[in-house]
Coordinates of C-alpha atoms (C1' of nucleotides) in Angstrom, one line a residue:
Chain A
M1 CA -131.2 -5.5 1.8
T2 CA -129.6 -2.8 -0.4
S3 CA -131.3 -0.4 -2.8
T4 CA -130.7 2.9 -4.3
A5 CA -131.8 5.6 -2.0
S6 CA -134.8 7.7 -2.9
L7 CA -134.6 11.4 -2.5
H8 CA -136.6 11.6 0.7
E9 CA -134.8 8.7 2.2
F10 CA -131.5 10.4 2.1
C11 CA -132.1 14.0 2.4
A12 CA -135.0 16.5 2.0
R13 CA -134.3 18.9 -0.8
R14 CA -135.0 22.5 -0.5
G15 CA -133.7 25.6 -2.2
D16 CA -132.5 26.8 1.2
V17 CA -129.1 25.4 1.7
A18 CA -129.2 25.6 5.5
T19 CA -132.4 23.6 5.8
P20 CA -131.7 20.4 7.8
C21 CA -132.2 17.0 6.2
R22 CA -135.7 16.0 6.7
H23 CA -134.9 12.3 6.8
C24 CA -131.8 12.5 9.1
G25 CA -133.3 15.1 11.4
A26 CA -131.7 18.4 12.2
R27 CA -127.8 18.1 12.3
E28 CA -125.7 21.1 12.4
F29 CA -123.1 19.7 10.0
N30 CA -125.1 17.4 7.9
I31 CA -123.3 17.0 4.7
C32 CA -126.5 17.8 2.7
Q33 CA -126.6 21.3 4.0
A34 CA -123.9 22.3 1.5
L35 CA -126.0 21.1 -1.5
D36 CA -128.6 22.6 -3.7
A37 CA -131.4 20.4 -5.1
A38 CA -129.5 19.4 -8.2
Q39 CA -126.4 18.4 -6.3
Q40 CA -128.5 16.4 -3.9
D41 CA -129.9 14.5 -6.8
K42 CA -126.4 13.7 -8.1
L43 CA -125.3 12.6 -4.7
L44 CA -128.4 10.5 -4.1
A45 CA -127.8 8.7 -7.3
L46 CA -124.5 7.5 -5.9
A47 CA -125.8 6.2 -2.6
T48 CA -126.7 2.6 -1.7
R49 CA -129.1 2.3 1.1
L50 CA -128.4 -0.4 3.7
Q51 CA -130.6 -1.7 6.5
L52 CA -128.6 -3.1 9.3
G53 CA -129.5 -5.3 12.3
K54 CA -128.5 -4.9 15.9
R55 CA -124.8 -5.4 16.7
E56 CA -123.9 -5.6 13.0
R57 CA -120.5 -4.6 11.9
L58 CA -120.0 -1.9 9.2
F59 CA -116.3 -2.4 9.1
A60 CA -113.3 -3.4 11.2
A61 CA -109.9 -2.0 11.7
G62 CA -107.6 -3.1 8.9
D63 CA -110.4 -3.6 6.4
P64 CA -109.8 -1.9 3.1
A65 CA -111.6 1.5 3.3
R66 CA -113.8 1.0 0.2
H67 CA -116.9 3.0 1.4
V68 CA -118.0 6.0 3.3
Y69 CA -121.3 6.1 5.2
N70 CA -124.0 8.5 6.3
L71 CA -126.1 7.2 9.2
T72 CA -129.7 8.0 8.7
E73 CA -131.4 5.9 11.5
G74 CA -130.3 4.2 14.7
A75 CA -127.0 4.4 16.5
V76 CA -123.4 3.2 15.8
S77 CA -120.3 2.8 18.0
V78 CA -116.8 3.5 16.6
S79 CA -114.0 1.8 18.6
R80 CA -110.4 0.7 18.6
S81 CA -109.0 -2.2 20.4
L82 CA -105.8 -3.7 21.6
A83 CA -104.7 -7.2 20.7
D84 CA -105.7 -8.6 24.1
G85 CA -109.3 -7.3 23.7
R86 CA -109.2 -4.1 25.7
R87 CA -111.4 -1.7 23.8
Q88 CA -111.8 2.0 23.7
I89 CA -115.0 3.4 22.2
L90 CA -114.2 6.6 20.4
G91 CA -117.8 7.8 20.0
F92 CA -121.4 7.0 19.5
L93 CA -122.9 8.1 16.2
L94 CA -126.5 9.3 15.8
P95 CA -128.6 9.9 12.7
G96 CA -127.0 12.5 10.3
D97 CA -123.5 11.6 11.3
F98 CA -120.9 10.8 8.7
L99 CA -118.3 8.0 9.1
G100 CA -115.6 6.1 7.3
L101 CA -113.3 8.8 6.0
E102 CA -109.7 7.5 6.2
P103 CA -106.4 9.1 5.4
G104 CA -105.0 5.8 4.1
E105 CA -106.1 2.7 2.4
S106 CA -107.7 0.9 5.3
H107 CA -110.0 1.6 8.3
H108 CA -108.2 2.4 11.5
C109 CA -111.1 1.5 13.7
D110 CA -114.2 -0.7 14.1
A111 CA -117.8 0.5 13.5
E112 CA -120.8 -1.5 14.7
T113 CA -124.5 -0.8 15.1
L114 CA -125.9 -0.5 18.6
T115 CA -129.5 -0.8 17.3
E116 CA -131.1 -1.6 14.0
A117 CA -129.9 1.1 11.7
K118 CA -130.1 2.6 8.2
V119 CA -127.1 4.0 6.4
C120 CA -126.4 5.5 3.0
R121 CA -123.3 4.0 1.6
F122 CA -121.0 5.5 -1.0
E123 CA -118.1 4.0 -2.9
R124 CA -115.1 5.8 -1.7
T125 CA -113.7 6.4 -5.2
T126 CA -117.1 7.7 -6.5
F127 CA -117.5 9.9 -3.4
E128 CA -114.0 11.3 -3.9
T129 CA -114.8 12.2 -7.5
F130 CA -118.0 13.9 -6.3
L131 CA -115.9 15.9 -3.8
Q132 CA -113.6 17.0 -6.6
D133 CA -116.6 18.2 -8.6
N134 CA -118.3 19.8 -5.7
P135 CA -115.7 21.6 -3.6
E136 CA -118.3 23.1 -1.3
V137 CA -119.1 19.6 -0.1
A138 CA -115.4 19.1 0.5
L139 CA -115.4 22.3 2.6
R140 CA -118.4 21.1 4.6
L141 CA -116.7 17.8 5.2
L142 CA -113.7 19.7 6.4
R143 CA -115.9 21.4 8.9
I144 CA -117.4 18.1 10.0
A145 CA -113.8 16.7 10.4
S146 CA -112.7 19.7 12.5
S147 CA -115.8 19.4 14.6
D148 CA -115.0 15.7 15.1
L149 CA -111.5 16.7 16.1
A150 CA -112.8 19.1 18.7
Q151 CA -115.0 16.4 20.1
A152 CA -112.0 14.0 20.2
A153 CA -110.1 16.7 22.2
R154 CA -112.9 16.8 24.7
H155 CA -112.9 13.1 24.9
E156 CA -109.1 12.9 25.4
L157 CA -109.5 15.4 28.3
L158 CA -112.2 13.2 29.8
L159 CA -110.1 10.0 29.4
G160 CA -106.8 11.5 30.6
R161 CA -107.9 13.8 33.4
K162 CA -111.5 13.4 34.7
T163 CA -112.7 11.4 37.6
A164 CA -115.3 8.6 37.2
V165 CA -118.2 10.8 38.3
E166 CA -117.0 13.6 35.9
R167 CA -116.8 11.1 33.1
I168 CA -120.3 9.8 33.5
A169 CA -121.8 13.2 34.0
T170 CA -120.0 14.5 30.9
F171 CA -121.2 11.5 28.9
L172 CA -124.8 12.0 30.0
L173 CA -124.8 15.7 29.2
D174 CA -123.1 15.1 25.8
L175 CA -125.7 12.4 24.9
R176 CA -128.5 14.6 26.0
D177 CA -127.3 17.6 24.0
R178 CA -126.9 15.5 20.9
S179 CA -130.2 13.9 21.0
G180 CA -131.8 17.0 22.6
A181 CA -133.4 18.4 19.5
R182 CA -135.5 15.2 19.3
H183 CA -136.6 14.9 22.9
L184 CA -138.3 17.1 25.4
R185 CA -136.5 17.7 28.6
T186 CA -139.1 15.7 30.6
H187 CA -138.8 12.6 28.4
P188 CA -136.3 10.1 29.5
L189 CA -133.0 10.0 27.6
A190 CA -132.5 6.7 25.8
L191 CA -129.3 4.8 26.4
P192 CA -129.0 2.5 23.3
M193 CA -125.7 1.2 24.6
T194 CA -125.0 -1.4 27.3
R195 CA -123.0 -0.6 30.5
S196 CA -120.1 -2.4 28.9
E197 CA -120.2 0.1 26.1
I198 CA -120.5 3.1 28.4
A199 CA -117.5 1.7 30.3
D200 CA -115.5 1.4 27.1
Y201 CA -116.4 4.9 26.1
T202 CA -115.5 6.4 29.5
G203 CA -112.4 4.3 30.1
L204 CA -114.0 2.7 33.2
T205 CA -115.3 -0.7 34.1
I206 CA -119.0 -1.8 34.0
E207 CA -119.0 -2.0 37.8
T208 CA -117.8 1.6 38.2
V209 CA -120.3 2.8 35.6
S210 CA -123.1 1.0 37.5
R211 CA -121.9 2.4 40.9
V212 CA -121.6 5.9 39.6
L213 CA -125.1 5.8 38.0
G214 CA -126.4 4.4 41.3
R215 CA -124.8 7.3 43.3
L216 CA -126.2 9.9 40.9
R217 CA -129.6 8.2 41.3
S218 CA -129.5 8.2 45.1
G219 CA -128.3 11.8 45.0
K220 CA -131.5 12.7 43.0
V221 CA -129.4 14.0 40.1
I222 CA -130.9 11.5 37.7
E223 CA -133.6 8.8 37.6
L224 CA -133.0 5.5 36.0
V225 CA -135.9 4.4 33.8
G226 CA -135.2 0.7 33.4
A227 CA -131.6 0.1 32.7
S228 CA -131.5 1.8 29.3
A229 CA -133.0 5.2 29.9
V230 CA -132.3 8.1 32.2
R231 CA -134.2 11.1 33.2
V232 CA -132.1 14.1 34.2
L233 CA -133.6 15.6 37.4
D234 CA -131.0 18.2 38.2
D235 CA -129.3 19.8 35.2
E236 CA -127.2 22.2 37.1
E237 CA -125.8 19.6 39.5
L238 CA -125.0 17.3 36.6
E239 CA -123.2 20.1 34.9
R240 CA -121.3 21.0 38.0
L241 CA -120.3 17.3 38.5
S242 CA -119.1 17.1 34.9
G243 CA -116.1 19.3 35.7
A244 CA -117.1 21.6 32.8
S245 CA -113.9 22.4 31.0
Chain B
M1 CA -91.1 39.9 14.4
T2 CA -93.4 39.4 11.4
S3 CA -92.5 39.6 7.7
T4 CA -93.9 38.2 4.5
A5 CA -92.5 34.8 3.9
S6 CA -90.1 34.3 1.1
L7 CA -90.6 31.3 -1.2
H8 CA -87.9 29.1 0.4
E9 CA -88.9 30.0 3.9
F10 CA -92.3 28.5 3.5
C11 CA -92.0 25.8 1.0
A12 CA -89.7 24.6 -1.8
R13 CA -91.3 24.8 -5.1
R14 CA -91.0 22.1 -7.7
G15 CA -93.0 21.0 -10.6
D16 CA -93.4 17.7 -8.9
V17 CA -96.4 17.9 -6.6
A18 CA -95.3 15.1 -4.3
T19 CA -92.0 16.7 -3.5
P20 CA -91.7 17.4 0.2
C21 CA -91.4 21.0 1.4
R22 CA -87.7 21.8 1.5
H23 CA -88.0 24.2 4.4
C24 CA -90.4 22.2 6.6
G25 CA -88.6 18.9 6.0
A26 CA -90.4 15.9 4.6
R27 CA -94.0 15.5 5.9
E28 CA -96.4 13.1 4.4
F29 CA -99.3 15.4 4.5
N30 CA -97.6 18.8 4.2
I31 CA -100.2 21.1 2.8
C32 CA -97.8 22.3 0.1
Q33 CA -97.7 18.9 -1.6
A34 CA -101.0 19.6 -3.2
L35 CA -99.7 22.8 -4.9
D36 CA -97.9 23.5 -8.1
A37 CA -95.4 26.4 -8.3
A38 CA -97.9 29.1 -9.2
Q39 CA -100.3 28.1 -6.4
Q40 CA -97.4 28.0 -3.9
D41 CA -96.6 31.6 -4.9
K42 CA -100.2 32.6 -4.3
L43 CA -100.3 30.9 -0.9
L44 CA -97.0 32.4 0.1
A45 CA -98.2 35.9 -0.7
L46 CA -100.9 35.3 2.0
A47 CA -98.5 34.1 4.7
T48 CA -97.1 36.1 7.6
R49 CA -93.9 34.6 9.1
L50 CA -93.6 34.6 12.9
Q51 CA -90.6 33.9 15.0
L52 CA -91.7 32.7 18.5
G53 CA -89.8 32.3 21.7
K54 CA -89.8 29.3 24.1
R55 CA -93.1 28.8 25.9
E56 CA -94.9 31.4 23.9
R57 CA -98.6 31.1 23.4
L58 CA -100.0 31.0 19.8
F59 CA -103.6 31.0 21.0
A60 CA -105.8 29.9 24.0
A61 CA -109.1 28.1 24.2
G62 CA -111.9 30.6 23.7
D63 CA -109.8 33.1 21.7
P64 CA -111.5 34.1 18.4
A65 CA -110.0 31.8 15.7
R66 CA -108.7 34.5 13.4
H67 CA -105.7 32.6 12.0
V68 CA -104.5 29.2 10.9
Y69 CA -100.8 28.2 11.2
N70 CA -98.2 26.0 9.6
L71 CA -95.3 25.1 11.9
T72 CA -92.0 25.3 10.0
E73 CA -89.4 25.1 12.9
G74 CA -89.5 24.0 16.5
A75 CA -92.1 22.2 18.5
V76 CA -95.6 23.1 19.8
S77 CA -98.0 21.6 22.3
V78 CA -101.7 21.6 21.8
S79 CA -103.8 21.2 25.0
R80 CA -107.1 21.6 26.7
S81 CA -107.6 22.2 30.4
L82 CA -110.3 22.0 33.1
A83 CA -111.2 25.0 35.2
D84 CA -109.1 23.7 38.2
G85 CA -106.0 23.5 36.1
R86 CA -105.9 19.8 35.2
R87 CA -104.5 19.7 31.7
Q88 CA -104.6 17.2 28.9
I89 CA -102.0 17.7 26.1
L90 CA -103.6 16.5 22.9
G91 CA -100.4 16.4 20.8
F92 CA -97.0 17.7 20.1
L93 CA -96.6 19.3 16.7
L94 CA -93.4 19.2 14.6
P95 CA -92.2 21.1 11.6
G96 CA -94.7 20.8 8.7
D97 CA -97.7 20.3 10.9
F98 CA -100.8 22.4 10.4
L99 CA -102.8 23.8 13.3
G100 CA -105.6 26.2 14.1
L101 CA -108.5 24.8 12.0
E102 CA -111.8 25.3 13.9
P103 CA -115.4 24.3 13.2
G104 CA -116.6 27.4 15.0
E105 CA -115.7 31.0 15.7
S106 CA -113.2 30.4 18.5
H107 CA -110.3 28.1 19.4
H108 CA -111.3 25.0 21.4
C109 CA -107.8 24.4 22.8
D110 CA -104.5 26.0 23.7
A111 CA -101.3 26.0 21.6
E112 CA -97.9 26.9 23.0
T113 CA -94.4 26.5 21.8
L114 CA -92.1 24.1 23.6
T115 CA -89.0 25.5 21.9
E116 CA -88.2 28.6 19.9
A117 CA -90.3 28.1 16.7
K118 CA -91.2 29.6 13.4
V119 CA -94.6 29.5 11.9
C120 CA -96.4 30.7 8.8
R121 CA -99.6 32.4 9.8
F122 CA -102.6 33.0 7.6
E123 CA -105.7 35.1 8.1
R124 CA -108.5 32.6 8.5
T125 CA -110.8 34.4 6.1
T126 CA -108.0 34.8 3.5
F127 CA -107.2 31.1 3.9
E128 CA -110.8 30.1 3.4
T129 CA -111.0 32.1 0.3
F130 CA -107.8 30.4 -0.9
L131 CA -109.4 27.0 -0.2
Q132 CA -112.5 27.9 -2.2
D133 CA -110.3 28.8 -5.1
N134 CA -108.0 25.8 -4.8
P135 CA -110.2 22.8 -4.0
E136 CA -107.2 20.4 -4.2
V137 CA -105.8 22.1 -1.2
A138 CA -109.1 21.6 0.6
L139 CA -109.0 18.0 -0.2
R140 CA -105.4 17.7 1.1
L141 CA -106.5 19.5 4.3
L142 CA -109.3 16.9 4.6
R143 CA -106.7 14.2 4.4
I144 CA -104.6 16.0 7.1
A145 CA -107.7 16.3 9.3
S146 CA -108.6 12.6 8.9
S147 CA -105.0 11.7 9.7
D148 CA -105.3 13.8 12.8
L149 CA -108.5 12.0 13.7
A150 CA -106.8 8.7 13.4
Q151 CA -104.0 9.9 15.7
A152 CA -106.6 11.2 18.1
A153 CA -108.2 7.7 18.1
R154 CA -104.8 6.1 19.0
H155 CA -104.4 8.6 21.7
E156 CA -107.9 8.0 23.1
L157 CA -107.0 4.3 23.2
L158 CA -103.8 5.1 25.1
L159 CA -105.6 7.3 27.6
G160 CA -108.6 5.1 28.2
R161 CA -107.1 1.6 28.2
K162 CA -103.3 1.5 28.4
T163 CA -101.1 1.0 31.5
A164 CA -98.4 3.5 32.5
V165 CA -95.6 1.5 30.8
E166 CA -97.6 1.0 27.6
R167 CA -98.3 4.7 27.5
I168 CA -94.7 5.8 27.9
A169 CA -93.5 3.1 25.4
T170 CA -96.1 4.2 22.9
F171 CA -95.2 7.9 23.4
L172 CA -91.5 7.2 22.8
L173 CA -92.2 5.1 19.7
D174 CA -94.6 7.7 18.2
L175 CA -92.1 10.5 18.9
R176 CA -89.3 8.5 17.3
D177 CA -91.3 7.6 14.2
R178 CA -92.3 11.2 13.7
S179 CA -88.9 12.7 14.1
G180 CA -87.3 9.5 12.6
A181 CA -86.7 10.9 9.1
R182 CA -84.4 13.4 10.6
H183 CA -82.4 11.3 13.0
L184 CA -80.3 8.2 12.7
R185 CA -81.3 5.3 14.9
T186 CA -78.1 5.6 16.9
H187 CA -78.6 9.3 17.6
P188 CA -80.4 10.1 20.8
L189 CA -84.0 11.1 20.4
A190 CA -84.6 14.7 21.7
L191 CA -87.4 15.2 24.2
P192 CA -88.2 18.9 23.8
M193 CA -90.9 18.6 26.4
T194 CA -90.6 18.5 30.2
R195 CA -91.7 15.6 32.4
S196 CA -94.8 17.6 33.3
E197 CA -95.7 17.8 29.6
I198 CA -95.1 14.1 29.0
A199 CA -97.3 13.5 32.1
D200 CA -100.1 15.7 30.7
Y201 CA -99.8 14.0 27.3
T202 CA -99.9 10.5 28.7
G203 CA -102.5 11.2 31.4
L204 CA -100.1 10.3 34.2
T205 CA -98.2 12.3 36.9
I206 CA -94.6 13.5 36.6
E207 CA -93.5 11.0 39.3
T208 CA -95.0 8.1 37.4
V209 CA -93.4 9.2 34.1
S210 CA -90.0 9.5 35.9
R211 CA -90.4 6.1 37.5
V212 CA -91.4 4.4 34.3
L213 CA -88.5 5.9 32.4
G214 CA -86.3 4.8 35.2
R215 CA -87.6 1.2 34.9
L216 CA -87.1 1.2 31.2
R217 CA -83.6 2.4 31.8
S218 CA -82.7 -0.2 34.3
G219 CA -84.3 -2.8 32.0
K220 CA -81.8 -1.7 29.3
V221 CA -84.7 -0.8 27.0
I222 CA -83.7 2.8 26.7
E223 CA -80.8 5.0 27.8
L224 CA -81.4 8.5 29.2
V225 CA -79.0 11.0 27.7
G226 CA -79.4 13.8 30.2
A227 CA -83.0 14.4 31.1
S228 CA -84.2 15.6 27.7
A229 CA -82.9 13.0 25.3
V230 CA -83.4 9.2 25.0
R231 CA -81.6 6.5 23.1
V232 CA -83.7 3.5 22.3
L233 CA -81.6 0.4 22.9
D234 CA -84.1 -2.3 22.4
D235 CA -86.7 -1.5 19.7
E236 CA -88.5 -4.8 19.8
E237 CA -88.9 -4.8 23.6
L238 CA -90.2 -1.2 23.5
E239 CA -92.6 -2.2 20.8
R240 CA -93.7 -5.2 22.8
L241 CA -94.2 -3.0 25.9
S242 CA -96.3 -0.5 24.0
G243 CA -99.1 -3.0 23.8
A244 CA -99.2 -2.4 20.0
S245 CA -102.9 -2.1 19.0
Chain C
dC1 C1' -142.5 -19.5 34.3
dG2 C1' -137.7 -20.5 33.9
dG3 C1' -133.5 -19.4 31.8
dT4 C1' -130.1 -16.2 30.3
dG5 C1' -127.5 -12.1 29.6
dG6 C1' -127.1 -7.8 31.4
dA7 C1' -126.9 -5.0 35.6
dT8 C1' -126.2 -4.3 40.5
dT9 C1' -123.9 -4.8 44.9
dG10 C1' -120.2 -6.2 48.0
dA11 C1' -115.3 -7.3 49.6
dG12 C1' -110.8 -6.9 48.9
dG13 C1' -106.6 -5.8 46.0
dT14 C1' -103.5 -2.7 43.3
dA15 C1' -101.7 0.6 39.9
dG16 C1' -100.9 4.8 40.0
dA17 C1' -101.6 9.3 42.8
dT18 C1' -100.2 12.0 46.5
dC19 C1' -97.1 13.9 49.7
dA20 C1' -92.4 14.6 51.0
dA21 C1' -87.5 14.6 50.8
dC22 C1' -83.6 14.9 48.1
dA23 C1' -80.6 15.2 43.7
dT24 C1' -79.3 17.3 39.6
dG25 C1' -78.3 20.3 36.2
dC26 C1' -78.3 24.7 34.2
dG27 C1' -78.3 29.7 33.8
dT28 C1' -76.5 33.7 36.1
dG29 C1' -73.5 36.6 38.1
dG30 C1' -69.4 37.3 40.6
Chain D
dC1 C1' -64.4 29.6 35.4
dC2 C1' -66.6 28.6 39.3
dA3 C1' -70.3 29.1 43.0
dC4 C1' -74.8 29.8 43.8
dG5 C1' -79.7 29.3 43.5
dC6 C1' -83.8 27.7 41.4
dA7 C1' -86.0 24.8 38.0
dT8 C1' -86.7 20.3 37.0
dG9 C1' -86.2 15.7 37.9
dT10 C1' -85.7 11.5 40.9
dT11 C1' -86.8 8.5 44.6
dG12 C1' -89.3 6.8 48.7
dA13 C1' -93.5 6.0 51.7
dT14 C1' -98.2 6.0 52.0
dC15 C1' -102.9 6.5 50.3
dT16 C1' -107.0 5.9 47.5
dA17 C1' -109.9 5.7 43.4
dC18 C1' -110.9 2.5 40.7
dC19 C1' -110.3 -2.4 39.4
dT20 C1' -111.0 -7.3 40.1
dC21 C1' -113.4 -11.1 41.6
dA22 C1' -117.6 -13.0 43.2
dA23 C1' -122.3 -13.3 44.4
dT24 C1' -126.9 -12.0 43.5
dC25 C1' -130.5 -9.5 41.1
dC26 C1' -133.5 -8.4 37.4
dA27 C1' -135.8 -7.9 33.0
dC28 C1' -136.8 -9.7 29.1
dC29 C1' -138.1 -13.6 25.9
dG30 C1' -139.1 -17.9 24.6

DNA sequence: CGGTGGATTGAGGTAGATCAACATGCGTGG
DNA sequence: CCACGCATGTTGATCTACCTCAATCCACCG
């Protein structure tokens, strides 16, 4: 199940620093973009490649934070739960996304695959040494972290102040924008997560998620393609309904 | 109103890297802690000291992100709003806290003082150059950012899944823990923010905040000392009510 | 095909919002 | 030092968006 990553498996190498990773797909803040070919080689030598099944756990809250990860294929949910089981999903990760960075010694949240997935895993200590030797990567990671913070801010606004319709509309638009580069507008947008996971992301219940999607459907704003894909029919209306901040 | 910071105004210098900043008070992730005396001097030479009044705006969402800040005195709220005025407060900053780091060219949120405050302000470009020359500071900032992300995760859980009582209890405990080093247990805990700001932080209304505080008071869990201070009478009960994750 | 786990739909309940009246305390000026 | 006036905060009555509980429905997979 684990093997050392080959060059192409982790990240295409080019002289041009801004070139997106060929394996991960284009990601604005992909960590590789700070690296030249020689540095990519060094980093790749440190990675362990993992193939994960559906609903497989990468780590749980409280686990010692021994590794950091870069998702290369599939989708992952990051969540945090209360003792009685109430769960808040913090975000859905897509290929190119980085996860597992912790300020302390243990993970503060759970990470679990939604689909089959591939990740590059690094020993935390090894990765930190690499960061010390390659400060530009640390700076890029800092940009990734502040980008994540900005996204967390948008999510807090959604959870604290938006209505059910606004939450679902925002969720759909976010998802579309993030997977947008890989899909044509006319293609249906894949929903790799269940209604329960959408509910836990939006702070609603599955019934409300279902009802809101139903309302959007009968209002001709979206079309449901099976239960796990959506086609956006009316961009502007969806935008309007999202309560754009 | 602005002047170059003196050494003590920004940060006490010591050979010991782990020594907390004497001016800011002890903060686990204070940026100064990564610096030796010579580096502190260099950083201080770059800082502009600002004295701010009550309810003064540091920056608003959309403003070009030209500066970063380090709060040295007072309290600041960071928030994000919808077009119709609904506001979500993302956090309250206390002395030692760093703010203003952005992934893009403009601020994604608003920052406003709650009280009179003092900040050290840095030109963003100057600060970024400093980071490039002092990678250990970039690494410390990365720890600060991941600490902020972990706090954002707790806040998302609060906003998405906690009841009104749990939200207020969590808020009070957080505030106490963060200002704890500076207050004895028996001293009342200052609430520098209004009910409206507590409401916008917890995703509730001012009426609900007032009612929940009232209920905690009549349950002998807290004591209200005027409207803007609280004494925690029953730690364990408050902890229990917070729905500790 | 038939079973099973997700998704949908419906009926009714409730936590917290909203609307409204009143209290309090604090800064200001007399 | 006190009286006034406005901000902020509290309390009460009602409303409603969303939750809860419950009954199907449906799609996928053996």
